[in-house]
mmCIF file of C-alpha atoms in Angstrom:
data_model
loop_
_atom_site.group_PDB
_atom_site.id
_atom_site.type_symbol
_atom_site.label_atom_id
_atom_site.label_comp_id
_atom_site.label_asym_id
_atom_site.label_seq_id
_atom_site.Cartn_x
_atom_site.Cartn_y
_atom_site.Cartn_z
ATOM 1 C CA MET A 1 146.624 40.134 160.948
ATOM 2 C CA LEU A 2 148.873 42.431 158.942
ATOM 3 C CA ALA A 3 148.460 46.140 159.656
ATOM 4 C CA VAL A 4 149.987 48.893 157.538
ATOM 5 C CA LEU A 5 150.641 52.127 159.403
ATOM 6 C CA SER A 6 151.242 55.310 157.437
ATOM 7 C CA GLY A 7 152.255 58.855 158.279
ATOM 8 C CA GLY A 8 155.004 61.357 157.807
ATOM 9 C CA GLY A 9 156.290 64.871 158.080
ATOM 10 C CA THR A 10 156.853 65.158 161.820
ATOM 11 C CA ALA A 11 157.717 62.936 164.754
ATOM 12 C CA GLY A 12 154.263 63.828 166.100
ATOM 13 C CA HIS A 13 152.787 61.547 163.432
ATOM 14 C CA ILE A 14 155.416 58.831 163.825
ATOM 15 C CA ASN A 15 155.657 58.336 167.601
ATOM 16 C CA PRO A 16 151.999 57.294 168.132
ATOM 17 C CA ALA A 17 152.260 54.999 165.118
ATOM 18 C CA LEU A 18 155.300 53.294 166.621
ATOM 19 C CA ALA A 19 153.488 53.058 169.959
ATOM 20 C CA LEU A 20 150.608 51.273 168.200
ATOM 21 C CA ALA A 21 153.106 49.033 166.406
ATOM 22 C CA GLU A 22 154.514 47.943 169.776
ATOM 23 C CA VAL A 23 151.054 46.967 171.045
ATOM 24 C CA LEU A 24 150.094 45.082 167.874
ATOM 25 C CA GLN A 25 153.401 43.215 167.759
ATOM 26 C CA GLU A 26 153.046 42.233 171.415
ATOM 27 C CA GLN A 27 149.656 40.774 170.498
ATOM 28 C CA GLY A 28 151.263 38.670 167.752
ATOM 29 C CA HIS A 29 150.279 40.750 164.718
ATOM 30 C CA GLU A 30 152.483 41.803 161.807
ATOM 31 C CA VAL A 31 153.121 45.483 161.156
ATOM 32 C CA ARG A 32 154.529 47.391 158.179
ATOM 33 C CA PHE A 33 155.020 51.142 157.799
ATOM 34 C CA ALA A 34 154.549 53.311 154.701
ATOM 35 C CA GLY A 35 156.201 56.722 154.703
ATOM 36 C CA THR A 36 158.193 59.117 152.549
ATOM 37 C CA PRO A 37 161.789 58.351 151.562
ATOM 38 C CA ASN A 38 163.236 61.542 153.048
ATOM 39 C CA GLY A 39 161.011 62.245 156.046
ATOM 40 C CA VAL A 40 161.882 61.604 159.688
ATOM 41 C CA GLU A 41 159.938 58.349 159.426
ATOM 42 C CA ALA A 42 162.602 56.933 157.084
ATOM 43 C CA ARG A 43 165.014 57.093 160.032
ATOM 44 C CA LEU A 44 162.758 56.515 163.062
ATOM 45 C CA VAL A 45 160.762 53.550 161.773
ATOM 46 C CA PRO A 46 163.629 51.231 160.718
ATOM 47 C CA ALA A 47 165.420 52.158 163.949
ATOM 48 C CA ALA A 48 162.375 50.806 165.805
ATOM 49 C CA GLY A 49 162.640 47.523 163.903
ATOM 50 C CA VAL A 50 159.480 47.999 161.819
ATOM 51 C CA PRO A 51 159.698 47.125 158.072
ATOM 52 C CA PHE A 52 159.528 50.360 156.054
ATOM 53 C CA LYS A 53 158.228 51.067 152.544
ATOM 54 C CA ALA A 54 158.759 54.467 150.918
ATOM 55 C CA PHE A 55 156.302 56.333 148.695
ATOM 56 C CA GLU A 56 156.673 59.837 147.300
ATOM 57 C CA ALA A 57 154.123 62.426 148.440
ATOM 58 C CA SER A 58 153.957 66.200 148.374
ATOM 59 C CA GLY A 59 151.516 68.922 149.265
ATOM 60 C CA PHE A 60 150.375 72.196 147.794
ATOM 61 C CA ASP A 61 152.247 75.463 148.357
ATOM 62 C CA ARG A 62 149.822 78.383 147.919
ATOM 63 C CA SER A 63 152.680 80.690 146.964
ATOM 64 C CA ARG A 64 153.563 78.339 144.085
ATOM 65 C CA PRO A 65 150.260 77.382 142.370
ATOM 66 C CA TRP A 66 151.933 74.921 140.004
ATOM 67 C CA THR A 67 152.731 72.657 142.951
ATOM 68 C CA LEU A 68 149.044 71.696 143.051
ATOM 69 C CA VAL A 69 149.454 69.888 139.739
ATOM 70 C CA THR A 70 152.735 68.207 140.666
ATOM 71 C CA GLY A 71 151.348 67.247 144.092
ATOM 72 C CA VAL A 72 148.246 65.620 142.609
ATOM 73 C CA LEU A 73 150.297 63.724 140.013
ATOM 74 C CA THR A 74 152.698 62.473 142.687
ATOM 75 C CA ILE A 75 149.829 61.227 144.858
ATOM 76 C CA GLN A 76 148.171 59.512 141.902
ATOM 77 C CA LYS A 77 151.414 57.711 141.005
ATOM 78 C CA SER A 78 152.022 56.689 144.619
ATOM 79 C CA THR A 79 148.422 55.449 144.945
ATOM 80 C CA LYS A 80 149.009 52.991 142.081
ATOM 81 C CA LEU A 81 152.283 51.822 143.612
ATOM 82 C CA ALA A 82 150.730 51.493 147.067
ATOM 83 C CA LYS A 83 147.827 49.493 145.647
ATOM 84 C CA LYS A 84 150.245 46.988 144.124
ATOM 85 C CA TRP A 85 152.237 46.775 147.362
ATOM 86 C CA LEU A 86 149.185 46.286 149.599
ATOM 87 C CA LYS A 87 148.077 43.410 147.361
ATOM 88 C CA GLU A 88 151.520 41.801 147.483
ATOM 89 C CA ILE A 89 151.811 41.840 151.266
ATOM 90 C CA GLY A 90 148.170 40.958 151.932
ATOM 91 C CA ALA A 91 147.344 43.907 154.174
ATOM 92 C CA ASP A 92 144.244 43.536 156.370
ATOM 93 C CA VAL A 93 143.937 47.133 157.580
ATOM 94 C CA VAL A 94 145.581 50.529 157.013
ATOM 95 C CA VAL A 95 145.993 53.104 159.782
ATOM 96 C CA GLY A 96 146.707 56.705 158.752
ATOM 97 C CA PHE A 97 148.368 59.055 161.238
ATOM 98 C CA GLY A 98 148.520 62.195 159.108
ATOM 99 C CA GLY A 99 150.918 63.693 156.611
ATOM 100 C CA TYR A 100 150.546 63.676 152.828
ATOM 101 C CA VAL A 101 151.940 60.166 152.405
ATOM 102 C CA SER A 102 148.957 58.665 154.222
ATOM 103 C CA ILE A 103 146.674 59.863 151.387
ATOM 104 C CA PRO A 104 147.889 57.547 148.588
ATOM 105 C CA VAL A 105 148.261 54.598 150.986
ATOM 106 C CA ALA A 106 144.734 54.998 152.362
ATOM 107 C CA ARG A 107 143.216 55.638 148.938
ATOM 108 C CA ALA A 108 144.873 52.492 147.630
ATOM 109 C CA ALA A 109 143.368 50.582 150.548
ATOM 110 C CA GLU A 110 139.911 52.008 149.820
ATOM 111 C CA GLN A 111 140.162 50.849 146.204
ATOM 112 C CA LEU A 112 141.059 47.346 147.381
ATOM 113 C CA GLY A 113 138.299 47.170 149.981
ATOM 114 C CA ILE A 114 140.803 47.250 152.851
ATOM 115 C CA PRO A 115 139.388 49.091 155.896
ATOM 116 C CA VAL A 116 141.082 52.340 156.896
ATOM 117 C CA VAL A 117 141.403 53.753 160.404
ATOM 118 C CA VAL A 118 142.472 57.373 160.899
ATOM 119 C CA HIS A 119 144.193 58.643 164.034
ATOM 120 C CA GLU A 120 144.325 62.376 164.835
ATOM 121 C CA GLN A 121 146.830 63.438 167.488
ATOM 122 C CA ASN A 122 145.832 67.096 167.806
ATOM 123 C CA SER A 123 142.705 69.019 168.745
ATOM 124 C CA VAL A 124 142.507 70.449 165.210
ATOM 125 C CA MET A 125 142.339 67.824 162.456
ATOM 126 C CA GLY A 126 145.036 67.963 159.791
ATOM 127 C CA MET A 127 144.237 68.187 156.087
ATOM 128 C CA ALA A 128 145.079 64.569 155.207
ATOM 129 C CA ASN A 129 143.113 63.146 158.134
ATOM 130 C CA LYS A 130 140.165 65.428 157.434
ATOM 131 C CA GLN A 131 139.898 64.027 153.909
ATOM 132 C CA LEU A 132 140.521 60.385 154.764
ATOM 133 C CA SER A 133 138.225 60.335 157.798
ATOM 134 C CA LYS A 134 135.133 60.783 155.609
ATOM 135 C CA LYS A 135 135.361 57.179 154.377
ATOM 136 C CA ALA A 136 137.269 55.643 157.276
ATOM 137 C CA PHE A 137 136.019 52.672 159.276
ATOM 138 C CA ALA A 138 136.715 54.820 162.342
ATOM 139 C CA THR A 139 138.288 58.172 163.161
ATOM 140 C CA CYS A 140 140.275 57.824 166.374
ATOM 141 C CA LEU A 141 140.786 61.059 168.286
ATOM 142 C CA THR A 142 142.942 62.361 171.090
ATOM 143 C CA TYR A 143 140.466 65.184 171.775
ATOM 144 C CA GLU A 144 136.748 64.971 171.082
ATOM 145 C CA VAL A 145 136.785 68.597 169.902
ATOM 146 C CA ALA A 146 138.809 67.564 166.834
ATOM 147 C CA SER A 147 135.690 66.123 165.199
ATOM 148 C CA GLN A 148 133.790 69.404 165.366
ATOM 149 C CA GLY A 149 133.205 71.012 161.993
ATOM 150 C CA THR A 150 134.265 67.873 160.110
ATOM 151 C CA SER A 151 132.368 65.070 158.403
ATOM 152 C CA CYS A 152 134.529 62.324 159.896
ATOM 153 C CA ASN A 153 133.047 58.862 160.102
ATOM 154 C CA ASN A 154 132.600 57.001 163.389
ATOM 155 C CA PRO A 155 134.627 59.256 165.743
ATOM 156 C CA VAL A 156 136.123 57.388 168.712
ATOM 157 C CA VAL A 157 138.195 59.001 171.472
ATOM 158 C CA THR A 158 141.163 56.701 172.103
ATOM 159 C CA GLY A 159 143.801 59.172 173.249
ATOM 160 C CA ASN A 160 147.280 59.533 171.775
ATOM 161 C CA PRO A 161 149.462 56.395 172.168
ATOM 162 C CA VAL A 162 152.800 56.724 173.958
ATOM 163 C CA ARG A 163 155.786 54.479 173.336
ATOM 164 C CA SER A 164 156.728 51.898 175.931
ATOM 165 C CA SER A 165 160.128 53.515 176.548
ATOM 166 C CA VAL A 166 158.286 56.450 178.115
ATOM 167 C CA LEU A 167 155.767 54.341 180.013
ATOM 168 C CA SER A 168 158.179 51.729 181.379
ATOM 169 C CA SER A 169 160.842 54.041 182.833
ATOM 170 C CA THR A 170 160.752 54.283 186.623
ATOM 171 C CA ARG A 171 161.408 57.193 188.953
ATOM 172 C CA GLU A 172 164.286 55.259 190.493
ATOM 173 C CA GLU A 173 165.914 54.770 187.082
ATOM 174 C CA GLY A 174 165.473 58.434 186.229
ATOM 175 C CA ARG A 175 166.866 59.679 189.522
ATOM 176 C CA ALA A 176 169.847 57.318 189.256
ATOM 177 C CA MET A 177 170.577 58.491 185.699
ATOM 178 C CA LEU A 178 170.495 62.161 186.734
ATOM 179 C CA GLY A 179 172.231 61.590 190.056
ATOM 180 C CA PHE A 180 169.420 63.214 192.064
ATOM 181 C CA PRO A 181 168.265 62.132 195.530
ATOM 182 C CA GLU A 182 164.884 60.399 195.671
ATOM 183 C CA ASP A 183 163.263 62.936 197.988
ATOM 184 C CA ASP A 184 164.309 66.148 196.222
ATOM 185 C CA LEU A 185 161.723 67.971 194.112
ATOM 186 C CA MET A 186 162.543 68.058 190.397
ATOM 187 C CA LEU A 187 161.327 70.636 187.871
ATOM 188 C CA LEU A 188 161.777 69.660 184.221
ATOM 189 C CA VAL A 189 161.799 72.458 181.646
ATOM 190 C CA PHE A 190 161.451 71.404 178.031
ATOM 191 C CA GLY A 191 160.607 73.597 175.042
ATOM 192 C CA GLY A 192 160.475 70.917 172.359
ATOM 193 C CA SER A 193 163.157 69.519 170.051
ATOM 194 C CA LEU A 194 164.372 72.975 169.006
ATOM 195 C CA GLY A 195 163.929 74.649 172.373
ATOM 196 C CA ALA A 196 161.934 77.782 173.182
ATOM 197 C CA ARG A 197 163.689 81.108 173.688
ATOM 198 C CA HIS A 198 160.926 82.768 175.729
ATOM 199 C CA ILE A 199 160.768 79.848 178.149
ATOM 200 C CA ASN A 200 164.555 79.760 178.461
ATOM 201 C CA GLN A 201 164.764 83.486 179.148
ATOM 202 C CA ALA A 202 161.979 83.322 181.712
ATOM 203 C CA LEU A 203 163.675 80.480 183.588
ATOM 204 C CA CYS A 204 166.998 82.296 183.579
ATOM 205 C CA SER A 205 165.343 85.341 185.142
ATOM 206 C CA MET A 206 163.950 83.079 187.901
ATOM 207 C CA LYS A 207 167.342 81.622 188.797
ATOM 208 C CA GLU A 208 167.712 83.156 192.259
ATOM 209 C CA ARG A 209 164.088 82.489 193.169
ATOM 210 C CA LEU A 210 164.209 78.857 192.117
ATOM 211 C CA LEU A 211 167.530 78.110 193.774
ATOM 212 C CA ALA A 212 166.164 79.613 196.984
ATOM 213 C CA VAL A 213 163.693 76.696 197.205
ATOM 214 C CA PRO A 214 165.289 74.045 199.444
ATOM 215 C CA ASN A 215 165.960 70.683 197.781
ATOM 216 C CA LEU A 216 164.721 71.833 194.354
ATOM 217 C CA ARG A 217 166.488 70.342 191.342
ATOM 218 C CA VAL A 218 166.040 71.845 187.854
ATOM 219 C CA VAL A 219 166.624 69.948 184.612
ATOM 220 C CA HIS A 220 166.635 72.583 181.898
ATOM 221 C CA ILE A 221 166.617 71.274 178.304
ATOM 222 C CA THR A 222 167.269 74.376 176.223
ATOM 223 C CA GLY A 223 167.344 73.078 172.672
ATOM 224 C CA PRO A 224 170.739 72.775 170.893
ATOM 225 C CA LYS A 225 170.755 76.301 169.467
ATOM 226 C CA GLU A 226 169.998 77.897 172.822
ATOM 227 C CA LEU A 227 172.431 75.977 175.015
ATOM 228 C CA GLU A 228 175.437 78.305 174.874
ATOM 229 C CA ARG A 229 173.376 81.444 175.372
ATOM 230 C CA VAL A 230 171.490 79.973 178.344
ATOM 231 C CA GLU A 231 174.670 78.727 179.994
ATOM 232 C CA GLN A 232 176.197 82.191 179.693
ATOM 233 C CA GLU A 233 173.101 83.900 181.061
ATOM 234 C CA LEU A 234 172.747 81.533 184.014
ATOM 235 C CA ALA A 235 176.460 81.622 184.838
ATOM 236 C CA LEU A 236 176.027 78.760 187.300
ATOM 237 C CA THR A 237 178.699 78.093 189.903
ATOM 238 C CA ASP A 238 179.929 74.540 190.436
ATOM 239 C CA GLN A 239 177.731 74.321 193.523
ATOM 240 C CA GLU A 240 174.678 75.589 191.636
ATOM 241 C CA ARG A 241 175.283 73.082 188.832
ATOM 242 C CA GLU A 242 174.624 70.311 191.318
ATOM 243 C CA ARG A 243 171.019 71.526 191.503
ATOM 244 C CA TRP A 244 170.492 73.057 188.016
ATOM 245 C CA MET A 245 171.332 70.745 185.122
ATOM 246 C CA VAL A 246 171.453 72.433 181.704
ATOM 247 C CA MET A 247 171.569 70.461 178.463
ATOM 248 C CA GLY A 248 170.849 71.204 174.822
ATOM 249 C CA TYR A 249 169.088 67.907 174.128
ATOM 250 C CA GLN A 250 168.139 64.770 176.007
ATOM 251 C CA ASP A 251 167.718 61.476 174.137
ATOM 252 C CA ARG A 252 166.620 59.627 177.288
ATOM 253 C CA MET A 253 163.375 61.483 177.882
ATOM 254 C CA GLY A 254 161.634 58.414 179.281
ATOM 255 C CA GLU A 255 163.881 58.290 182.344
ATOM 256 C CA THR A 256 164.017 62.090 182.587
ATOM 257 C CA MET A 257 160.235 62.438 182.667
ATOM 258 C CA ALA A 258 159.930 59.551 185.106
ATOM 259 C CA ALA A 259 162.191 61.455 187.517
ATOM 260 C CA ALA A 260 160.211 64.722 187.280
ATOM 261 C CA ASP A 261 157.737 66.030 189.858
ATOM 262 C CA CYS A 262 156.535 68.909 187.676
ATOM 263 C CA ILE A 263 157.197 70.297 184.217
ATOM 264 C CA VAL A 264 157.145 73.408 182.060
ATOM 265 C CA SER A 265 156.539 72.423 178.446
ATOM 266 C CA ARG A 266 155.089 73.242 175.051
ATOM 267 C CA ALA A 267 151.740 71.637 174.190
ATOM 268 C CA GLY A 268 152.541 69.555 171.141
ATOM 269 C CA ALA A 269 150.626 66.313 170.728
ATOM 270 C CA THR A 270 153.494 63.992 171.689
ATOM 271 C CA SER A 271 154.688 66.123 174.609
ATOM 272 C CA LEU A 272 151.176 66.340 176.048
ATOM 273 C CA ALA A 273 150.556 62.629 175.605
ATOM 274 C CA GLU A 274 153.773 61.791 177.440
ATOM 275 C CA ILE A 275 153.047 64.294 180.217
ATOM 276 C CA SER A 276 149.553 62.861 180.558
ATOM 277 C CA ALA A 277 150.708 59.236 180.490
ATOM 278 C CA ARG A 278 153.250 59.972 183.231
ATOM 279 C CA ALA A 279 150.697 62.184 185.092
ATOM 280 C CA ILE A 280 153.185 65.026 185.561
ATOM 281 C CA PRO A 281 151.753 68.329 186.907
ATOM 282 C CA ALA A 282 152.502 71.002 184.316
ATOM 283 C CA VAL A 283 152.587 74.608 183.211
ATOM 284 C CA LEU A 284 151.961 74.589 179.457
ATOM 285 C CA VAL A 285 153.203 77.231 177.038
ATOM 286 C CA PRO A 286 151.654 76.528 173.599
ATOM 287 C CA PHE A 287 153.768 77.297 170.539
ATOM 288 C CA PRO A 288 151.827 80.211 169.014
ATOM 289 C CA PHE A 289 152.703 79.548 165.370
ATOM 290 C CA ALA A 290 151.491 75.944 165.139
ATOM 291 C CA THR A 291 149.000 75.275 162.340
ATOM 292 C CA ALA A 292 145.558 76.638 163.281
ATOM 293 C CA ASP A 293 147.053 77.386 166.708
ATOM 294 C CA HIS A 294 146.370 73.752 167.578
ATOM 295 C CA GLN A 295 148.786 73.708 170.532
ATOM 296 C CA THR A 296 146.622 76.276 172.309
ATOM 297 C CA THR A 297 143.521 74.164 171.666
ATOM 298 C CA ASN A 298 145.417 71.055 172.837
ATOM 299 C CA ALA A 299 146.394 72.817 176.051
ATOM 300 C CA GLN A 300 142.933 74.247 176.681
ATOM 301 C CA ALA A 301 141.401 70.769 176.615
ATOM 302 C CA TYR A 302 144.050 69.459 179.012
ATOM 303 C CA VAL A 303 143.729 72.446 181.363
ATOM 304 C CA ALA A 304 139.930 72.128 181.354
ATOM 305 C CA ALA A 305 140.364 68.568 182.648
ATOM 306 C CA GLY A 306 142.331 69.940 185.608
ATOM 307 C CA CYS A 307 145.659 68.424 184.571
ATOM 308 C CA ALA A 308 147.712 71.598 184.080
ATOM 309 C CA SER A 309 147.786 75.373 183.966
ATOM 310 C CA MET A 310 148.560 77.377 180.828
ATOM 311 C CA ILE A 311 150.016 80.711 179.779
ATOM 312 C CA ALA A 312 150.457 82.281 176.338
ATOM 313 C CA ASP A 313 153.958 82.415 174.863
ATOM 314 C CA ASP A 314 153.997 86.227 174.804
ATOM 315 C CA GLN A 315 153.271 86.268 178.563
ATOM 316 C CA VAL A 316 156.045 83.882 179.593
ATOM 317 C CA GLU A 317 158.439 86.605 180.654
ATOM 318 C CA SER A 318 155.827 88.073 182.984
ATOM 319 C CA ALA A 319 155.206 87.898 186.716
ATOM 320 C CA GLU A 320 152.176 85.684 186.017
ATOM 321 C CA PHE A 321 154.356 82.937 184.553
ATOM 322 C CA ALA A 322 156.751 83.094 187.493
ATOM 323 C CA GLU A 323 153.852 82.772 189.920
ATOM 324 C CA LEU A 324 152.418 79.768 188.053
ATOM 325 C CA VAL A 325 155.782 78.009 188.212
ATOM 326 C CA MET A 326 156.366 78.845 191.869
ATOM 327 C CA ARG A 327 152.880 77.711 192.850
ATOM 328 C CA LEU A 328 153.417 74.416 191.014
ATOM 329 C CA ILE A 329 156.656 73.896 192.921
ATOM 330 C CA GLN A 330 155.404 74.954 196.347
ATOM 331 C CA ASP A 331 151.833 73.602 196.374
ATOM 332 C CA ALA A 332 151.891 69.837 196.916
ATOM 333 C CA ASP A 333 148.070 69.666 196.960
ATOM 334 C CA LEU A 334 147.898 71.321 193.527
ATOM 335 C CA ARG A 335 150.385 68.837 192.114
ATOM 336 C CA GLU A 336 148.442 65.902 193.524
ATOM 337 C CA SER A 337 145.188 67.265 192.088
ATOM 338 C CA MET A 338 146.787 67.578 188.649
ATOM 339 C CA ARG A 339 148.245 64.064 188.912
ATOM 340 C CA GLN A 340 144.853 62.564 189.714
ATOM 341 C CA ALA A 341 143.189 64.465 186.854
ATOM 342 C CA ALA A 342 145.899 63.301 184.434
ATOM 343 C CA ARG A 343 145.519 59.678 185.521
ATOM 344 C CA ALA A 344 141.783 59.960 184.832
ATOM 345 C CA GLN A 345 142.632 60.644 181.169
ATOM 346 C CA LYS A 346 144.003 57.075 180.961
ATOM 347 C CA THR A 347 146.519 58.093 178.284
ATOM 348 C CA ALA A 348 148.715 55.157 179.227
ATOM 349 C CA ASP A 349 145.964 52.904 177.796
ATOM 350 C CA ALA A 350 145.671 54.808 174.484
ATOM 351 C CA GLY A 351 147.769 52.328 172.515
ATOM 352 C CA ARG A 352 145.608 49.416 173.591
ATOM 353 C CA ARG A 353 142.376 51.301 172.861
ATOM 354 C CA LEU A 354 143.588 52.242 169.375
ATOM 355 C CA ALA A 355 144.697 48.660 168.744
ATOM 356 C CA ASP A 356 141.204 47.436 169.666
ATOM 357 C CA VAL A 357 139.686 49.692 166.972
ATOM 358 C CA VAL A 358 142.260 48.527 164.412
ATOM 359 C CA LEU A 359 141.434 44.886 165.127
ATOM 360 C CA GLN A 360 137.710 45.640 164.791
ATOM 361 C CA ALA A 361 138.386 47.259 161.422
ATOM 362 C CA ALA A 362 140.388 44.274 160.190
ATOM 363 C CA ALA A 363 137.665 41.875 161.337
ATOM 364 C CA SER A 364 134.998 43.895 159.507
ATOM 365 C CA ARG A 365 136.500 42.827 156.188
ATOM 366 C CA ASN A 366 135.642 39.163 156.756
#
């Protein structure tokens, strides 16, 4: 079977696609990826060893009405090109992960009678997925709530696939990489790829309280732009640096998450999937300016399952946030309860479940 995966715009669309690619390739299937020439996918996909094909795609900017015309024309042109390409390679199924580029690729597949599967990572369905899901063989969801208010076809909750580099890392590897003892408690603080100022400020204000906890280790990933400011505010001594590790960015998140006992994080689709797959007890701080406030909806679903607690971004520098963090650190029973609830989500199996649907779609063509 040859599967074409398509998505673009953010790593949140690309990471689950690459996780699915890993599963399909392990099962002996061929995978290609269709994305935009200048998006993050043009870098991430070839780096993962997946053949990449570029198609132009653009959206509609409400402040510039003329972009509706140029966007439509671009998608129409790319649909014709994608149709020719899908014929040439003999694609059996197309899987769209969101982003404008998935529209021409999926429409080309529809015109050729190639089944389309849509995967939605968030609790609020994106525009491209909302349109494509109407005619899809199946609409695979991370959260059941995402199908509400839509006319998506055949909704199936699969979860959000996580790449093997996150799943395969062990606690021992993570602790060795960081130089932390096995028995110490580790708090990981991570605000996303760009960091999160409110979270950073709140953690800095908790410095004395956190360091007063015996055997607590803090790994504080600030985001590159925040690193210097946070280091100045914390003003850690050499002795304190042994227990509080500050870094602007970490490219070995698999090992870092494997080493963690608890986490403070945003609630983006990829971050939540990785937290869930690793069953890490968490305090979630949704990014308030995400489209349709989807991070809050993501977090609410996860909290409702008993896997985490949550606080709004504008409340992070409050006593409530400090108490949530301290309780997570000090209450071993709470952490175990969250771990068990996270394991019940079976996020680690999401890639396999999505692959099963993709194979069903490909078989439906015969």
